[in-house]
mmCIF file of N, CA, C and O in Angstrom:
data_model
loop_
_atom_site.group_PDB
_atom_site.id
_atom_site.type_symbol
_atom_site.label_atom_id
_atom_site.label_comp_id
_atom_site.label_asym_id
_atom_site.label_seq_id
_atom_site.Cartn_x
_atom_site.Cartn_y
_atom_site.Cartn_z
ATOM 1 N N MET A 1 90.959 103.352 99.381
ATOM 2 C CA MET A 1 91.761 104.123 98.453
ATOM 3 C C MET A 1 91.890 105.579 98.916
ATOM 4 O O MET A 1 92.886 106.212 98.619
ATOM 5 N N GLN A 2 90.907 106.054 99.651
ATOM 6 C CA GLN A 2 91.000 107.435 100.135
ATOM 7 C C GLN A 2 92.158 107.584 101.124
ATOM 8 O O GLN A 2 92.844 108.609 101.121
ATOM 9 N N GLU A 3 92.390 106.584 101.962
ATOM 10 C CA GLU A 3 93.507 106.635 102.902
ATOM 11 C C GLU A 3 94.834 106.548 102.162
ATOM 12 O O GLU A 3 95.811 107.193 102.551
ATOM 13 N N VAL A 4 94.886 105.742 101.108
ATOM 14 C CA VAL A 4 96.101 105.642 100.290
ATOM 15 C C VAL A 4 96.391 107.002 99.669
ATOM 16 O O VAL A 4 97.532 107.478 99.679
ATOM 17 N N ARG A 5 95.356 107.646 99.151
ATOM 18 C CA ARG A 5 95.515 108.974 98.538
ATOM 19 C C ARG A 5 95.991 109.997 99.565
ATOM 20 O O ARG A 5 96.879 110.807 99.288
ATOM 21 N N ALA A 6 95.425 109.962 100.764
ATOM 22 C CA ALA A 6 95.826 110.905 101.811
ATOM 23 C C ALA A 6 97.303 110.710 102.175
ATOM 24 O O ALA A 6 98.052 111.687 102.296
ATOM 25 N N ALA A 7 97.726 109.460 102.345
ATOM 26 C CA ALA A 7 99.130 109.183 102.662
ATOM 27 C C ALA A 7 100.032 109.658 101.529
ATOM 28 O O ALA A 7 101.090 110.262 101.772
ATOM 29 N N PHE A 8 99.622 109.411 100.305
ATOM 30 C CA PHE A 8 100.368 109.836 99.116
ATOM 31 C C PHE A 8 100.547 111.351 99.106
ATOM 32 O O PHE A 8 101.665 111.857 98.938
ATOM 33 N N LEU A 9 99.468 112.087 99.310
ATOM 34 C CA LEU A 9 99.539 113.547 99.261
ATOM 35 C C LEU A 9 100.377 114.110 100.410
ATOM 36 O O LEU A 9 101.158 115.054 100.215
ATOM 37 N N LEU A 10 100.235 113.540 101.601
ATOM 38 C CA LEU A 10 101.044 113.992 102.737
ATOM 39 C C LEU A 10 102.535 113.783 102.484
ATOM 40 O O LEU A 10 103.346 114.674 102.746
ATOM 41 N N GLN A 11 102.895 112.619 101.988
ATOM 42 C CA GLN A 11 104.304 112.335 101.745
ATOM 43 C C GLN A 11 104.855 113.146 100.582
ATOM 44 O O GLN A 11 106.022 113.554 100.603
ATOM 45 N N ARG A 12 104.039 113.423 99.590
ATOM 46 C CA ARG A 12 104.485 114.295 98.496
ATOM 47 C C ARG A 12 104.732 115.708 99.004
ATOM 48 O O ARG A 12 105.662 116.372 98.570
ATOM 49 N N GLY A 13 103.876 116.167 99.910
ATOM 50 C CA GLY A 13 104.073 117.487 100.496
ATOM 51 C C GLY A 13 105.363 117.562 101.294
ATOM 52 O O GLY A 13 106.053 118.577 101.295
ATOM 53 N N ARG A 14 105.691 116.493 101.952
ATOM 54 C CA ARG A 14 106.906 116.473 102.792
ATOM 55 C C ARG A 14 108.178 116.262 101.982
ATOM 56 O O ARG A 14 109.166 116.933 102.187
ATOM 57 N N TYR A 15 108.154 115.300 101.043
ATOM 58 C CA TYR A 15 109.375 114.915 100.342
ATOM 59 C C TYR A 15 109.468 115.409 98.902
ATOM 60 O O TYR A 15 110.514 115.292 98.285
ATOM 61 N N GLY A 16 108.375 115.935 98.359
ATOM 62 C CA GLY A 16 108.389 116.452 96.993
ATOM 63 C C GLY A 16 107.816 115.469 95.988
ATOM 64 O O GLY A 16 107.878 114.254 96.185
ATOM 65 N N VAL A 17 107.286 116.024 94.911
ATOM 66 C CA VAL A 17 106.603 115.196 93.914
ATOM 67 C C VAL A 17 107.545 114.269 93.165
ATOM 68 O O VAL A 17 107.131 113.202 92.715
ATOM 69 N N GLU A 18 108.808 114.650 93.052
ATOM 70 C CA GLU A 18 109.717 113.778 92.312
ATOM 71 C C GLU A 18 110.175 112.576 93.120
ATOM 72 O O GLU A 18 110.661 111.605 92.562
ATOM 73 N N ARG A 19 109.982 112.599 94.430
ATOM 74 C CA ARG A 19 110.460 111.501 95.276
ATOM 75 C C ARG A 19 109.379 110.523 95.699
ATOM 76 O O ARG A 19 109.692 109.453 96.228
ATOM 77 N N VAL A 20 108.106 110.856 95.493
ATOM 78 C CA VAL A 20 107.011 109.986 95.919
ATOM 79 C C VAL A 20 106.051 109.780 94.745
ATOM 80 O O VAL A 20 105.484 110.744 94.224
ATOM 81 N N SER A 21 105.868 108.537 94.337
ATOM 82 C CA SER A 21 104.967 108.245 93.214
ATOM 83 C C SER A 21 103.727 107.488 93.700
ATOM 84 O O SER A 21 103.687 106.991 94.826
ATOM 85 N N HIS A 22 102.764 107.378 92.814
ATOM 86 C CA HIS A 22 101.561 106.602 93.134
ATOM 87 C C HIS A 22 101.913 105.137 93.391
ATOM 88 O O HIS A 22 101.265 104.469 94.176
ATOM 89 N N LEU A 23 102.959 104.649 92.752
ATOM 90 C CA LEU A 23 103.378 103.262 92.975
ATOM 91 C C LEU A 23 103.916 103.073 94.392
ATOM 92 O O LEU A 23 103.708 102.020 95.004
ATOM 93 N N ASP A 24 104.577 104.094 94.923
ATOM 94 C CA ASP A 24 105.003 104.041 96.323
ATOM 95 C C ASP A 24 103.790 103.893 97.227
ATOM 96 O O ASP A 24 103.770 103.054 98.133
ATOM 97 N N ALA A 25 102.767 104.702 96.997
ATOM 98 C CA ALA A 25 101.560 104.679 97.837
ATOM 99 C C ALA A 25 100.867 103.324 97.757
ATOM 100 O O ALA A 25 100.420 102.794 98.785
ATOM 101 N N LEU A 26 100.776 102.744 96.576
ATOM 102 C CA LEU A 26 100.149 101.430 96.442
ATOM 103 C C LEU A 26 100.979 100.350 97.141
ATOM 104 O O LEU A 26 100.432 99.439 97.757
ATOM 105 N N ARG A 27 102.286 100.468 97.095
ATOM 106 C CA ARG A 27 103.159 99.518 97.807
ATOM 107 C C ARG A 27 102.969 99.648 99.318
ATOM 108 O O ARG A 27 102.891 98.651 100.029
ATOM 109 N N TRP A 28 102.876 100.884 99.816
ATOM 110 C CA TRP A 28 102.635 101.087 101.253
ATOM 111 C C TRP A 28 101.336 100.406 101.673
ATOM 112 O O TRP A 28 101.248 99.830 102.748
ATOM 113 N N ALA A 29 100.318 100.521 100.820
ATOM 114 C CA ALA A 29 98.983 100.013 101.166
ATOM 115 C C ALA A 29 98.880 98.493 101.065
ATOM 116 O O ALA A 29 97.988 97.908 101.671
ATOM 117 N N THR A 30 99.763 97.862 100.339
ATOM 118 C CA THR A 30 99.657 96.415 100.129
ATOM 119 C C THR A 30 100.768 95.684 100.870
ATOM 120 O O THR A 30 100.627 95.365 102.044
ATOM 121 N N SER A 31 101.874 95.449 100.213
ATOM 122 C CA SER A 31 102.957 94.686 100.843
ATOM 123 C C SER A 31 103.570 95.430 102.027
ATOM 124 O O SER A 31 103.987 94.802 103.008
ATOM 125 N N GLY A 32 103.603 96.748 101.982
ATOM 126 C CA GLY A 32 104.138 97.524 103.106
ATOM 127 C C GLY A 32 103.297 97.370 104.357
ATOM 128 O O GLY A 32 103.830 97.181 105.457
ATOM 129 N N SER A 33 101.994 97.445 104.208
ATOM 130 C CA SER A 33 101.105 97.274 105.359
ATOM 131 C C SER A 33 101.185 95.865 105.912
ATOM 132 O O SER A 33 101.183 95.663 107.128
ATOM 133 N N ALA A 34 101.262 94.879 105.023
ATOM 134 C CA ALA A 34 101.386 93.485 105.473
ATOM 135 C C ALA A 34 102.669 93.291 106.268
ATOM 136 O O ALA A 34 102.676 92.621 107.299
ATOM 137 N N ALA A 35 103.760 93.905 105.820
ATOM 138 C CA ALA A 35 105.028 93.796 106.532
ATOM 139 C C ALA A 35 104.943 94.456 107.911
ATOM 140 O O ALA A 35 105.496 93.942 108.887
ATOM 141 N N CYS A 36 104.232 95.583 107.986
ATOM 142 C CA CYS A 36 104.096 96.292 109.274
ATOM 143 C C CYS A 36 103.407 95.444 110.336
ATOM 144 O O CYS A 36 103.708 95.576 111.520
ATOM 145 N N ILE A 37 102.489 94.608 109.917
ATOM 146 C CA ILE A 37 101.766 93.787 110.894
ATOM 147 C C ILE A 37 102.321 92.366 110.973
ATOM 148 O O ILE A 37 101.716 91.491 111.588
ATOM 149 N N GLY A 38 103.481 92.157 110.344
ATOM 150 C CA GLY A 38 104.125 90.851 110.426
ATOM 151 C C GLY A 38 103.416 89.759 109.661
ATOM 152 O O GLY A 38 103.457 88.601 110.067
ATOM 153 N N ARG A 39 102.746 90.119 108.545
ATOM 154 C CA ARG A 39 102.000 89.138 107.753
ATOM 155 C C ARG A 39 102.485 89.155 106.299
ATOM 156 O O ARG A 39 101.793 89.634 105.407
ATOM 157 N N PRO A 40 103.685 88.654 106.025
ATOM 158 C CA PRO A 40 104.236 88.710 104.670
ATOM 159 C C PRO A 40 103.420 87.934 103.637
ATOM 160 O O PRO A 40 103.577 88.143 102.441
ATOM 161 N N GLU A 41 102.534 87.042 104.084
ATOM 162 C CA GLU A 41 101.705 86.284 103.131
ATOM 163 C C GLU A 41 100.575 87.141 102.569
ATOM 164 O O GLU A 41 99.875 86.729 101.644
ATOM 165 N N LEU A 42 100.379 88.335 103.107
ATOM 166 C CA LEU A 42 99.344 89.254 102.617
ATOM 167 C C LEU A 42 99.977 90.326 101.735
ATOM 168 O O LEU A 42 101.185 90.507 101.719
ATOM 169 N N GLY A 43 99.158 91.045 101.012
ATOM 170 C CA GLY A 43 99.629 92.228 100.301
ATOM 171 C C GLY A 43 100.151 92.013 98.902
ATOM 172 O O GLY A 43 100.669 92.945 98.291
ATOM 173 N N THR A 44 100.045 90.807 98.368
ATOM 174 C CA THR A 44 100.486 90.556 96.995
ATOM 175 C C THR A 44 99.445 89.706 96.269
ATOM 176 O O THR A 44 98.652 89.010 96.900
ATOM 177 N N ILE A 45 99.479 89.774 94.968
ATOM 178 C CA ILE A 45 98.618 88.918 94.149
ATOM 179 C C ILE A 45 99.517 87.812 93.600
ATOM 180 O O ILE A 45 100.282 88.008 92.664
ATOM 181 N N THR A 46 99.464 86.663 94.265
ATOM 182 C CA THR A 46 100.287 85.524 93.876
ATOM 183 C C THR A 46 99.490 84.238 94.066
ATOM 184 O O THR A 46 98.520 84.203 94.833
ATOM 185 N N VAL A 47 99.910 83.196 93.382
ATOM 186 C CA VAL A 47 99.269 81.896 93.522
ATOM 187 C C VAL A 47 99.408 81.444 94.964
ATOM 188 O O VAL A 47 100.489 81.527 95.552
ATOM 189 N N GLY A 48 98.304 81.021 95.538
ATOM 190 C CA GLY A 48 98.296 80.538 96.900
ATOM 191 C C GLY A 48 98.075 81.618 97.951
ATOM 192 O O GLY A 48 97.902 81.313 99.122
ATOM 193 N N ALA A 49 98.085 82.896 97.533
ATOM 194 C CA ALA A 49 97.858 83.987 98.486
ATOM 195 C C ALA A 49 96.366 84.097 98.788
ATOM 196 O O ALA A 49 95.517 83.573 98.065
ATOM 197 N N ARG A 50 96.039 84.773 99.868
ATOM 198 C CA ARG A 50 94.640 84.982 100.230
ATOM 199 C C ARG A 50 93.969 85.812 99.132
ATOM 200 O O ARG A 50 94.565 86.728 98.607
ATOM 201 N N ALA A 51 92.741 85.474 98.826
ATOM 202 C CA ALA A 51 92.035 86.128 97.723
ATOM 203 C C ALA A 51 91.183 87.286 98.234
ATOM 204 O O ALA A 51 89.969 87.195 98.352
ATOM 205 N N ASP A 52 91.834 88.389 98.593
ATOM 206 C CA ASP A 52 91.146 89.614 98.973
ATOM 207 C C ASP A 52 91.499 90.669 97.931
ATOM 208 O O ASP A 52 92.677 91.006 97.760
ATOM 209 N N LEU A 53 90.502 91.152 97.218
ATOM 210 C CA LEU A 53 90.713 92.123 96.140
ATOM 211 C C LEU A 53 89.630 93.192 96.174
ATOM 212 O O LEU A 53 88.506 92.922 96.590
ATOM 213 N N ALA A 54 89.977 94.372 95.712
ATOM 214 C CA ALA A 54 88.983 95.422 95.473
ATOM 215 C C ALA A 54 89.200 95.909 94.047
ATOM 216 O O ALA A 54 90.331 96.204 93.648
ATOM 217 N N LEU A 55 88.140 95.958 93.268
ATOM 218 C CA LEU A 55 88.201 96.398 91.879
ATOM 219 C C LEU A 55 87.376 97.673 91.723
ATOM 220 O O LEU A 55 86.268 97.770 92.255
ATOM 221 N N PHE A 56 87.923 98.627 90.999
ATOM 222 C CA PHE A 56 87.287 99.928 90.830
ATOM 223 C C PHE A 56 87.033 100.201 89.357
ATOM 224 O O PHE A 56 87.867 99.885 88.514
ATOM 225 N N ARG A 57 85.905 100.834 89.059
ATOM 226 C CA ARG A 57 85.606 101.285 87.697
ATOM 227 C C ARG A 57 86.303 102.629 87.490
ATOM 228 O O ARG A 57 86.334 103.450 88.396
ATOM 229 N N LEU A 58 86.842 102.829 86.313
ATOM 230 C CA LEU A 58 87.534 104.077 86.001
ATOM 231 C C LEU A 58 86.839 104.842 84.883
ATOM 232 O O LEU A 58 87.463 105.630 84.183
ATOM 233 N N ASP A 59 85.530 104.607 84.712
ATOM 234 C CA ASP A 59 84.811 105.266 83.621
ATOM 235 C C ASP A 59 84.028 106.509 84.080
ATOM 236 O O ASP A 59 83.187 107.008 83.359
ATOM 237 N N GLU A 60 84.333 107.024 85.269
ATOM 238 C CA GLU A 60 83.712 108.255 85.728
ATOM 239 C C GLU A 60 84.515 109.444 85.205
ATOM 240 O O GLU A 60 85.703 109.329 84.912
ATOM 241 N N LEU A 61 83.873 110.600 85.144
ATOM 242 C CA LEU A 61 84.513 111.807 84.648
ATOM 243 C C LEU A 61 85.777 112.150 85.427
ATOM 244 O O LEU A 61 86.765 112.607 84.860
ATOM 245 N N ARG A 62 85.788 111.904 86.733
ATOM 246 C CA ARG A 62 86.947 112.243 87.566
ATOM 247 C C ARG A 62 88.232 111.578 87.095
ATOM 248 O O ARG A 62 89.315 112.043 87.370
ATOM 249 N N PHE A 63 88.135 110.457 86.381
ATOM 250 C CA PHE A 63 89.323 109.730 85.949
ATOM 251 C C PHE A 63 89.770 110.095 84.533
ATOM 252 O O PHE A 63 90.776 109.586 84.065
ATOM 253 N N SER A 64 89.033 110.968 83.848
ATOM 254 C CA SER A 64 89.399 111.313 82.472
ATOM 255 C C SER A 64 90.751 112.019 82.465
ATOM 256 O O SER A 64 91.070 112.810 83.345
ATOM 257 N N GLY A 65 91.560 111.692 81.498
ATOM 258 C CA GLY A 65 92.877 112.293 81.371
ATOM 259 C C GLY A 65 93.969 111.544 82.103
ATOM 260 O O GLY A 65 95.146 111.827 81.904
ATOM 261 N N ALA A 66 93.610 110.599 82.945
ATOM 262 C CA ALA A 66 94.624 109.815 83.646
ATOM 263 C C ALA A 66 95.036 108.672 82.726
ATOM 264 O O ALA A 66 94.263 107.766 82.474
ATOM 265 N N GLY A 67 96.243 108.735 82.203
ATOM 266 C CA GLY A 67 96.704 107.724 81.261
ATOM 267 C C GLY A 67 97.080 106.409 81.908
ATOM 268 O O GLY A 67 97.076 105.372 81.274
ATOM 269 N N ASP A 68 97.392 106.427 83.183
ATOM 270 C CA ASP A 68 97.802 105.236 83.915
ATOM 271 C C ASP A 68 96.689 104.860 84.885
ATOM 272 O O ASP A 68 96.364 105.623 85.791
ATOM 273 N N PRO A 69 96.072 103.684 84.722
ATOM 274 C CA PRO A 69 94.962 103.310 85.604
ATOM 275 C C PRO A 69 95.345 103.228 87.079
ATOM 276 O O PRO A 69 94.543 103.563 87.946
ATOM 277 N N LEU A 70 96.567 102.815 87.391
ATOM 278 C CA LEU A 70 96.989 102.771 88.790
ATOM 279 C C LEU A 70 97.140 104.179 89.361
ATOM 280 O O LEU A 70 96.773 104.437 90.499
ATOM 281 N N ALA A 71 97.667 105.087 88.564
ATOM 282 C CA ALA A 71 97.779 106.483 88.998
ATOM 283 C C ALA A 71 96.386 107.074 89.194
ATOM 284 O O ALA A 71 96.149 107.827 90.145
ATOM 285 N N ALA A 72 95.442 106.711 88.329
ATOM 286 C CA ALA A 72 94.071 107.225 88.446
ATOM 287 C C ALA A 72 93.454 106.838 89.783
ATOM 288 O O ALA A 72 92.783 107.650 90.418
ATOM 289 N N LEU A 73 93.684 105.602 90.230
ATOM 290 C CA LEU A 73 93.131 105.158 91.510
ATOM 291 C C LEU A 73 93.588 106.048 92.652
ATOM 292 O O LEU A 73 92.810 106.424 93.519
ATOM 293 N N VAL A 74 94.872 106.388 92.670
ATOM 294 C CA VAL A 74 95.441 107.171 93.764
ATOM 295 C C VAL A 74 95.195 108.665 93.574
ATOM 296 O O VAL A 74 94.744 109.346 94.488
ATOM 297 N N LEU A 75 95.484 109.177 92.394
ATOM 298 C CA LEU A 75 95.448 110.623 92.167
ATOM 299 C C LEU A 75 94.045 111.202 92.054
ATOM 300 O O LEU A 75 93.807 112.338 92.463
ATOM 301 N N CYS A 76 93.121 110.431 91.506
ATOM 302 C CA CYS A 76 91.796 110.976 91.208
ATOM 303 C C CYS A 76 90.745 110.660 92.264
ATOM 304 O O CYS A 76 89.599 111.052 92.131
ATOM 305 N N GLY A 77 91.098 109.938 93.270
ATOM 306 C CA GLY A 77 90.186 109.727 94.380
ATOM 307 C C GLY A 77 89.143 108.642 94.198
ATOM 308 O O GLY A 77 87.969 108.881 94.419
ATOM 309 N N ALA A 78 89.565 107.444 93.807
ATOM 310 C CA ALA A 78 88.621 106.323 93.760
ATOM 311 C C ALA A 78 88.056 106.137 95.159
ATOM 312 O O ALA A 78 88.794 106.102 96.135
ATOM 313 N N HIS A 79 86.750 106.047 95.270
ATOM 314 C CA HIS A 79 86.150 105.985 96.599
ATOM 315 C C HIS A 79 85.110 104.893 96.780
ATOM 316 O O HIS A 79 84.637 104.675 97.883
ATOM 317 N N ARG A 80 84.763 104.207 95.710
ATOM 318 C CA ARG A 80 83.730 103.176 95.825
ATOM 319 C C ARG A 80 84.121 101.979 94.956
ATOM 320 O O ARG A 80 84.189 102.085 93.732
ATOM 321 N N ALA A 81 84.358 100.854 95.601
ATOM 322 C CA ALA A 81 84.726 99.656 94.855
ATOM 323 C C ALA A 81 83.525 99.134 94.087
ATOM 324 O O ALA A 81 82.412 99.091 94.599
ATOM 325 N N ASP A 82 83.758 98.745 92.843
ATOM 326 C CA ASP A 82 82.700 98.131 92.043
ATOM 327 C C ASP A 82 82.533 96.668 92.435
ATOM 328 O O ASP A 82 81.428 96.145 92.439
ATOM 329 N N ARG A 83 83.644 96.056 92.776
ATOM 330 C CA ARG A 83 83.640 94.665 93.225
ATOM 331 C C ARG A 83 84.670 94.509 94.333
ATOM 332 O O ARG A 83 85.718 95.126 94.293
ATOM 333 N N ALA A 84 84.346 93.657 95.305
ATOM 334 C CA ALA A 84 85.299 93.349 96.371
ATOM 335 C C ALA A 84 85.186 91.872 96.706
ATOM 336 O O ALA A 84 84.087 91.323 96.789
ATOM 337 N N MET A 85 86.346 91.252 96.865
ATOM 338 C CA MET A 85 86.414 89.834 97.195
ATOM 339 C C MET A 85 87.153 89.689 98.522
ATOM 340 O O MET A 85 88.196 90.305 98.724
ATOM 341 N N VAL A 86 86.596 88.891 99.417
ATOM 342 C CA VAL A 86 87.228 88.587 100.695
ATOM 343 C C VAL A 86 87.251 87.069 100.846
ATOM 344 O O VAL A 86 86.212 86.414 100.727
ATOM 345 N N GLU A 87 88.460 86.546 101.084
ATOM 346 C CA GLU A 87 88.628 85.099 101.233
ATOM 347 C C GLU A 87 88.067 84.325 100.036
ATOM 348 O O GLU A 87 87.480 83.256 100.190
ATOM 349 N N GLY A 88 88.193 84.903 98.838
ATOM 350 C CA GLY A 88 87.742 84.225 97.635
ATOM 351 C C GLY A 88 86.257 84.300 97.351
ATOM 352 O O GLY A 88 85.774 83.701 96.405
ATOM 353 N N LYS A 89 85.515 85.066 98.146
ATOM 354 C CA LYS A 89 84.064 85.209 97.945
ATOM 355 C C LYS A 89 83.740 86.671 97.663
ATOM 356 O O LYS A 89 84.213 87.568 98.364
ATOM 357 N N TRP A 90 82.913 86.906 96.655
ATOM 358 C CA TRP A 90 82.514 88.270 96.318
ATOM 359 C C TRP A 90 81.589 88.814 97.404
ATOM 360 O O TRP A 90 80.565 88.211 97.703
ATOM 361 N N VAL A 91 81.970 89.925 98.007
ATOM 362 C CA VAL A 91 81.133 90.567 99.022
ATOM 363 C C VAL A 91 80.526 91.866 98.508
ATOM 364 O O VAL A 91 79.619 92.414 99.130
ATOM 365 N N VAL A 92 81.026 92.357 97.378
ATOM 366 C CA VAL A 92 80.439 93.502 96.675
ATOM 367 C C VAL A 92 80.467 93.173 95.190
ATOM 368 O O VAL A 92 81.494 92.772 94.659
ATOM 369 N N GLU A 93 79.322 93.311 94.530
ATOM 370 C CA GLU A 93 79.213 93.103 93.083
ATOM 371 C C GLU A 93 78.421 94.252 92.499
ATOM 372 O O GLU A 93 77.361 94.608 93.019
ATOM 373 N N ASP A 94 78.934 94.838 91.428
ATOM 374 C CA ASP A 94 78.288 95.989 90.791
ATOM 375 C C ASP A 94 77.972 97.087 91.794
ATOM 376 O O ASP A 94 76.922 97.713 91.760
ATOM 377 N N GLY A 95 78.901 97.318 92.731
ATOM 378 C CA GLY A 95 78.749 98.387 93.705
ATOM 379 C C GLY A 95 77.796 98.119 94.843
ATOM 380 O O GLY A 95 77.476 99.011 95.624
ATOM 381 N N ALA A 96 77.288 96.903 94.978
ATOM 382 C CA ALA A 96 76.322 96.581 96.036
ATOM 383 C C ALA A 96 76.659 95.231 96.660
ATOM 384 O O ALA A 96 77.306 94.394 96.051
ATOM 385 N N ILE A 97 76.182 95.040 97.862
ATOM 386 C CA ILE A 97 76.340 93.761 98.543
ATOM 387 C C ILE A 97 75.383 92.765 97.898
ATOM 388 O O ILE A 97 74.191 93.060 97.769
ATOM 389 N N PRO A 98 75.861 91.599 97.446
ATOM 390 C CA PRO A 98 74.970 90.621 96.804
ATOM 391 C C PRO A 98 73.764 90.284 97.699
ATOM 392 O O PRO A 98 73.912 90.110 98.901
ATOM 393 N N GLY A 99 72.613 90.262 97.092
ATOM 394 C CA GLY A 99 71.385 89.971 97.826
ATOM 395 C C GLY A 99 70.677 91.204 98.365
ATOM 396 O O GLY A 99 69.538 91.128 98.771
ATOM 397 N N SER A 100 71.378 92.360 98.379
ATOM 398 C CA SER A 100 70.722 93.575 98.857
ATOM 399 C C SER A 100 69.885 94.161 97.725
ATOM 400 O O SER A 100 70.057 93.846 96.564
ATOM 401 N N THR A 101 68.968 95.012 98.067
ATOM 402 C CA THR A 101 68.086 95.603 97.064
ATOM 403 C C THR A 101 68.644 96.885 96.478
ATOM 404 O O THR A 101 68.147 97.350 95.462
ATOM 405 N N SER A 102 69.653 97.470 97.100
ATOM 406 C CA SER A 102 70.189 98.738 96.582
ATOM 407 C C SER A 102 71.248 98.478 95.519
ATOM 408 O O SER A 102 72.107 97.648 95.672
ATOM 409 N N ARG A 103 71.120 99.142 94.434
ATOM 410 C CA ARG A 103 72.105 99.127 93.335
ATOM 411 C C ARG A 103 72.415 100.574 93.014
ATOM 412 O O ARG A 103 71.607 101.450 93.183
ATOM 413 N N ARG A 104 73.612 100.793 92.488
ATOM 414 C CA ARG A 104 73.916 102.181 92.141
ATOM 415 C C ARG A 104 73.362 102.577 90.826
ATOM 416 O O ARG A 104 72.847 101.932 90.048
#
């Protein structure tokens, strides 16, 4: 998400805040990136698609005041996934790798 935020801020600086939204940045990071590498089956949440997801908690102080949860991810600097799934298997749960001793 930090790279998505950086791309978002750079493009807003170049093209202006009215021409670049957080939804543009999320599209670049998902379906746009998949298209760049010639993998149209990636980058969307659809039935039959690969199950790779990252989920973020928005209950930290940094996200207060953000009325749109998607905007909060990009604008407020989400930096640590609470849960991550790769190929349909959870590889991060409650901010830690399952089976590890460290928890946040």
